[in-house]
PDB file of C-alpha atoms in Angstrom:
ATOM      1  CA  MET A   1      93.326   2.641 120.026  1.00 55.00           C
ATOM      2  CA  ASP A   2      92.925   6.059 119.687  1.00 94.00           C
ATOM      3  CA  ASP A   3      92.979   7.747 123.893  1.00 97.00           C
ATOM      4  CA  GLN A   4      92.783  11.033 122.390  1.00 97.00           C
ATOM      5  CA  PHE A   5      90.208  10.313 120.187  1.00 98.00           C
ATOM      6  CA  TYR A   6      88.130   8.994 122.617  1.00 98.00           C
ATOM      7  CA  MET A   7      89.228  10.936 125.468  1.00 98.00           C
ATOM      8  CA  MET A   8      87.557  13.982 122.958  1.00 98.00           C
ATOM      9  CA  LEU A   9      83.835  12.246 123.001  1.00 98.00           C
ATOM     10  CA  ALA A  10      84.677  11.949 127.289  1.00 98.00           C
ATOM     11  CA  ILE A  11      84.699  15.755 126.641  1.00 98.00           C
ATOM     12  CA  LYS A  12      82.208  16.501 125.037  1.00 98.00           C
ATOM     13  CA  GLU A  13      80.285  14.516 127.613  1.00 98.00           C
ATOM     14  CA  ALA A  14      81.792  16.928 130.319  1.00 98.00           C
ATOM     15  CA  LYS A  15      80.528  19.694 128.271  1.00 97.00           C
ATOM     16  CA  GLN A  16      77.045  18.372 128.609  1.00 98.00           C
ATOM     17  CA  ALA A  17      77.487  18.208 132.410  1.00 97.00           C
ATOM     18  CA  GLN A  18      78.577  21.416 132.842  1.00 96.00           C
ATOM     19  CA  SER A  19      75.767  23.054 130.884  1.00 95.00           C
ATOM     20  CA  MET A  20      73.291  21.477 133.641  1.00 95.00           C
ATOM     21  CA  GLY A  21      75.919  23.447 136.566  1.00 94.00           C
ATOM     22  CA  GLU A  22      76.862  19.761 137.520  1.00 96.00           C
ATOM     23  CA  VAL A  23      80.827  19.234 137.811  1.00 96.00           C
ATOM     24  CA  PRO A  24      82.228  18.427 134.121  1.00 97.00           C
ATOM     25  CA  VAL A  25      83.127  14.942 134.117  1.00 98.00           C
ATOM     26  CA  GLY A  26      81.988  12.606 131.764  1.00 98.00           C
ATOM     27  CA  ALA A  27      83.435   9.346 130.072  1.00 98.00           C
ATOM     28  CA  VAL A  28      83.158   6.411 127.501  1.00 98.00           C
ATOM     29  CA  ILE A  29      83.354   3.231 127.239  1.00 98.00           C
ATOM     30  CA  VAL A  30      84.910   1.272 124.641  1.00 98.00           C
ATOM     31  CA  ASP A  31      85.058  -2.695 122.974  1.00 98.00           C
ATOM     32  CA  GLU A  32      87.037  -4.803 121.510  1.00 97.00           C
ATOM     33  CA  ALA A  33      86.190  -3.947 118.666  1.00 97.00           C
ATOM     34  CA  LYS A  34      86.446   0.245 119.180  1.00 97.00           C
ATOM     35  CA  LYS A  35      82.769   0.842 119.739  1.00 98.00           C
ATOM     36  CA  VAL A  36      81.359   3.227 122.488  1.00 98.00           C
ATOM     37  CA  ILE A  37      79.269   1.671 124.096  1.00 98.00           C
ATOM     38  CA  GLY A  38      78.979   3.246 127.142  1.00 98.00           C
ATOM     39  CA  HIS A  39      79.236   6.909 127.666  1.00 98.00           C
ATOM     40  CA  GLY A  40      77.722   9.141 130.401  1.00 98.00           C
ATOM     41  CA  TYR A  41      78.666  12.706 132.587  1.00 98.00           C
ATOM     42  CA  ASN A  42      78.742  13.994 135.972  1.00 98.00           C
ATOM     43  CA  ALA A  43      74.555  14.085 136.651  1.00 98.00           C
ATOM     44  CA  PRO A  44      74.577  13.584 140.801  1.00 97.00           C
ATOM     45  CA  ILE A  45      73.152  17.154 141.456  1.00 96.00           C
ATOM     46  CA  SER A  46      70.081  17.088 139.108  1.00 96.00           C
ATOM     47  CA  THR A  47      69.688  12.882 140.345  1.00 97.00           C
ATOM     48  CA  SER A  48      69.813  13.796 143.357  1.00 98.00           C
ATOM     49  CA  ASP A  49      72.181  10.248 143.428  1.00 98.00           C
ATOM     50  CA  PRO A  50      75.615  10.685 144.892  1.00 97.00           C
ATOM     51  CA  THR A  51      76.833   7.445 142.347  1.00 97.00           C
ATOM     52  CA  CYS A  52      75.384   9.769 139.681  1.00 98.00           C
ATOM     53  CA  HIS A  53      79.280  10.285 138.509  1.00 98.00           C
ATOM     54  CA  ALA A  54      80.307   9.694 134.680  1.00 98.00           C
ATOM     55  CA  GLU A  55      81.822   6.211 135.164  1.00 98.00           C
ATOM     56  CA  ILE A  56      78.991   4.796 137.259  1.00 98.00           C
ATOM     57  CA  THR A  57      76.732   6.206 134.055  1.00 98.00           C
ATOM     58  CA  ALA A  58      78.510   4.975 131.067  1.00 98.00           C
ATOM     59  CA  ILE A  59      79.656   1.681 132.690  1.00 98.00           C
ATOM     60  CA  ARG A  60      75.526   0.613 133.963  1.00 98.00           C
ATOM     61  CA  MET A  61      75.052   1.912 130.171  1.00 98.00           C
ATOM     62  CA  ALA A  62      78.226  -1.135 128.790  1.00 98.00           C
ATOM     63  CA  ALA A  63      76.881  -3.312 130.969  1.00 98.00           C
ATOM     64  CA  GLN A  64      72.653  -3.266 129.623  1.00 98.00           C
ATOM     65  CA  ARG A  65      74.121  -3.043 126.553  1.00 98.00           C
ATOM     66  CA  ARG A  66      76.172  -6.045 126.904  1.00 97.00           C
ATOM     67  CA  LYS A  67      73.915  -7.663 129.030  1.00 98.00           C
ATOM     68  CA  ASN A  68      76.714  -8.534 131.531  1.00 98.00           C
ATOM     69  CA  TYR A  69      77.849  -7.395 134.770  1.00 97.00           C
ATOM     70  CA  ARG A  70      81.776  -8.090 133.547  1.00 98.00           C
ATOM     71  CA  LEU A  71      83.243  -5.545 131.064  1.00 98.00           C
ATOM     72  CA  PRO A  72      87.029  -7.380 130.227  1.00 98.00           C
ATOM     73  CA  GLY A  73      88.733  -5.896 127.625  1.00 98.00           C
ATOM     74  CA  THR A  74      86.790  -2.620 127.667  1.00 98.00           C
ATOM     75  CA  THR A  75      88.400   0.991 127.861  1.00 98.00           C
ATOM     76  CA  LEU A  76      87.296   4.043 130.339  1.00 98.00           C
ATOM     77  CA  TYR A  77      88.304   6.781 128.714  1.00 98.00           C
ATOM     78  CA  VAL A  78      86.949   9.638 131.621  1.00 98.00           C
ATOM     79  CA  THR A  79      88.224  13.121 131.591  1.00 98.00           C
ATOM     80  CA  ILE A  80      89.744  13.294 135.869  1.00 98.00           C
ATOM     81  CA  GLU A  81      91.374  10.235 137.854  1.00 98.00           C
ATOM     82  CA  PRO A  82      88.590   8.262 139.648  1.00 98.00           C
ATOM     83  CA  CYS A  83      87.149   8.439 142.946  1.00 98.00           C
ATOM     84  CA  ILE A  84      86.913   5.621 144.954  1.00 97.00           C
ATOM     85  CA  MET A  85      83.697   4.201 144.394  1.00 98.00           C
ATOM     86  CA  CYS A  86      83.856   4.473 140.822  1.00 98.00           C
ATOM     87  CA  MET A  87      87.467   2.856 140.996  1.00 98.00           C
ATOM     88  CA  GLY A  88      85.766   0.101 143.213  1.00 97.00           C
ATOM     89  CA  ALA A  89      82.663  -0.605 139.978  1.00 98.00           C
ATOM     90  CA  ILE A  90      85.841  -0.171 137.795  1.00 98.00           C
ATOM     91  CA  ILE A  91      86.674  -3.489 139.413  1.00 98.00           C
ATOM     92  CA  HIS A  92      84.084  -4.797 140.292  1.00 97.00           C
ATOM     93  CA  SER A  93      82.931  -4.910 136.602  1.00 98.00           C
ATOM     94  CA  ARG A  94      86.381  -6.150 135.049  1.00 98.00           C
ATOM     95  CA  ILE A  95      87.707  -2.852 133.007  1.00 98.00           C
ATOM     96  CA  LYS A  96      90.283  -3.938 131.201  1.00 98.00           C
ATOM     97  CA  ARG A  97      91.929  -0.285 130.665  1.00 98.00           C
ATOM     98  CA  VAL A  98      90.805   2.747 132.659  1.00 98.00           C
ATOM     99  CA  VAL A  99      92.310   5.393 130.141  1.00 98.00           C
ATOM    100  CA  PHE A 100      91.884   9.372 132.168  1.00 98.00           C
ATOM    101  CA  GLY A 101      93.356  13.180 131.050  1.00 98.00           C
ATOM    102  CA  ALA A 102      94.116  15.056 134.593  1.00 97.00           C
ATOM    103  CA  SER A 103      95.179  14.057 138.874  1.00 96.00           C
ATOM    104  CA  ASP A 104      91.805  14.649 141.167  1.00 96.00           C
ATOM    105  CA  PRO A 105      94.432  15.409 144.166  1.00 94.00           C
ATOM    106  CA  LYS A 106      91.712  15.807 146.500  1.00 94.00           C
ATOM    107  CA  TRP A 107      89.328  12.593 145.376  1.00 96.00           C
ATOM    108  CA  GLY A 108      91.839  10.282 143.317  1.00 97.00           C
ATOM    109  CA  ALA A 109      92.206   7.028 144.364  1.00 97.00           C
ATOM    110  CA  VAL A 110      94.465   5.861 140.911  1.00 96.00           C
ATOM    111  CA  CYS A 111      97.470   7.651 141.958  1.00 95.00           C
ATOM    112  CA  SER A 112      96.572  10.999 144.043  1.00 95.00           C
ATOM    113  CA  LEU A 113      95.402  10.369 147.406  1.00 95.00           C
ATOM    114  CA  TYR A 114      94.948   5.864 147.229  1.00 96.00           C
ATOM    115  CA  ARG A 115      97.095   3.589 144.207  1.00 96.00           C
ATOM    116  CA  ILE A 116      93.715   0.983 144.123  1.00 96.00           C
ATOM    117  CA  ALA A 117      94.580   0.066 140.646  1.00 93.00           C
ATOM    118  CA  ASP A 118      98.125  -1.191 142.150  1.00 93.00           C
ATOM    119  CA  ASP A 119      96.152  -3.156 144.930  1.00 94.00           C
ATOM    120  CA  HIS A 120      97.255  -6.784 144.052  1.00 92.00           C
ATOM    121  CA  ARG A 121      95.450  -7.822 146.594  1.00 95.00           C
ATOM    122  CA  LEU A 122      92.168  -6.971 145.236  1.00 94.00           C
ATOM    123  CA  ASN A 123      91.465 -10.074 142.383  1.00 93.00           C
ATOM    124  CA  HIS A 124      91.489  -6.907 139.048  1.00 95.00           C
ATOM    125  CA  THR A 125      93.837  -5.303 138.792  1.00 95.00           C
ATOM    126  CA  PRO A 126      92.950  -2.722 135.456  1.00 97.00           C
ATOM    127  CA  GLU A 127      95.102  -0.904 133.016  1.00 97.00           C
ATOM    128  CA  VAL A 128      96.137   2.407 133.509  1.00 97.00           C
ATOM    129  CA  VAL A 129      97.150   5.630 131.422  1.00 98.00           C
ATOM    130  CA  SER A 130      96.966   8.565 132.313  1.00 97.00           C
ATOM    131  CA  GLY A 131      97.639  12.856 131.239  1.00 97.00           C
ATOM    132  CA  VAL A 132      96.063  12.123 128.370  1.00 97.00           C
ATOM    133  CA  CYS A 133      94.521  15.153 127.131  1.00 97.00           C
ATOM    134  CA  GLU A 134      96.043  16.692 129.988  1.00 97.00           C
ATOM    135  CA  GLU A 135      95.999  19.921 129.465  1.00 97.00           C
ATOM    136  CA  GLN A 136      92.087  20.166 127.971  1.00 97.00           C
ATOM    137  CA  THR A 137      90.464  18.018 131.221  1.00 97.00           C
ATOM    138  CA  ARG A 138      92.058  19.702 133.754  1.00 96.00           C
ATOM    139  CA  ASN A 139      91.648  23.569 132.411  1.00 96.00           C
ATOM    140  CA  LEU A 140      87.955  22.005 131.847  1.00 96.00           C
ATOM    141  CA  MET A 141      88.100  22.062 135.854  1.00 94.00           C
ATOM    142  CA  LYS A 142      89.480  24.914 137.115  1.00 94.00           C
ATOM    143  CA  HIS A 143      87.171  27.222 134.570  1.00 92.00           C
ATOM    144  CA  PHE A 144      84.271  25.769 136.002  1.00 91.00           C
ATOM    145  CA  PHE A 145      85.408  25.945 139.489  1.00 89.00           C
ATOM    146  CA  THR A 146      86.660  29.702 138.792  1.00 86.00           C
ATOM    147  CA  SER A 147      83.404  30.474 137.164  1.00 84.00           C
ATOM    148  CA  LYS A 148      81.400  29.174 140.666  1.00 76.00           C
ATOM    149  CA  ARG A 149      83.278  30.371 142.838  1.00 79.00           C
ATOM    150  CA  SER A 150      83.199  34.559 141.089  1.00 78.00           C
ATOM    151  CA  ARG A 151      79.369  34.302 141.794  1.00 68.00           C
TER     152      ARG A 151
END
């Protein structure tokens, strides 16, 4: 799989969130045939829904398309390291691989604050790849928060 190609699709999703004034996080889910079966971007503010993270939206779409709450064999591409809530959904949905861009030192639950994917007490441990398009994803976040602070 071309991780950079799919991460660029996730970055497009993140830019959609940014255009709405949301934190620019985007996600896509790709199946074994390399077809995008889910995508999403952060929208908790505009939807008044604290669970409306990019990963959750993409997981919901993929599950609906598969007509199954389990998504084995899939890869989730997300611009920023998933939070605790999103890692819980990733594990429950049995996503095989998680690929993310930049780490999140304030909320990250893959390697920054917590290492949920490494906890073998859980019944599923996804493979994790980090740092794909890291500079681009980090800059999206950096510019977003810099512009917020300057207003």
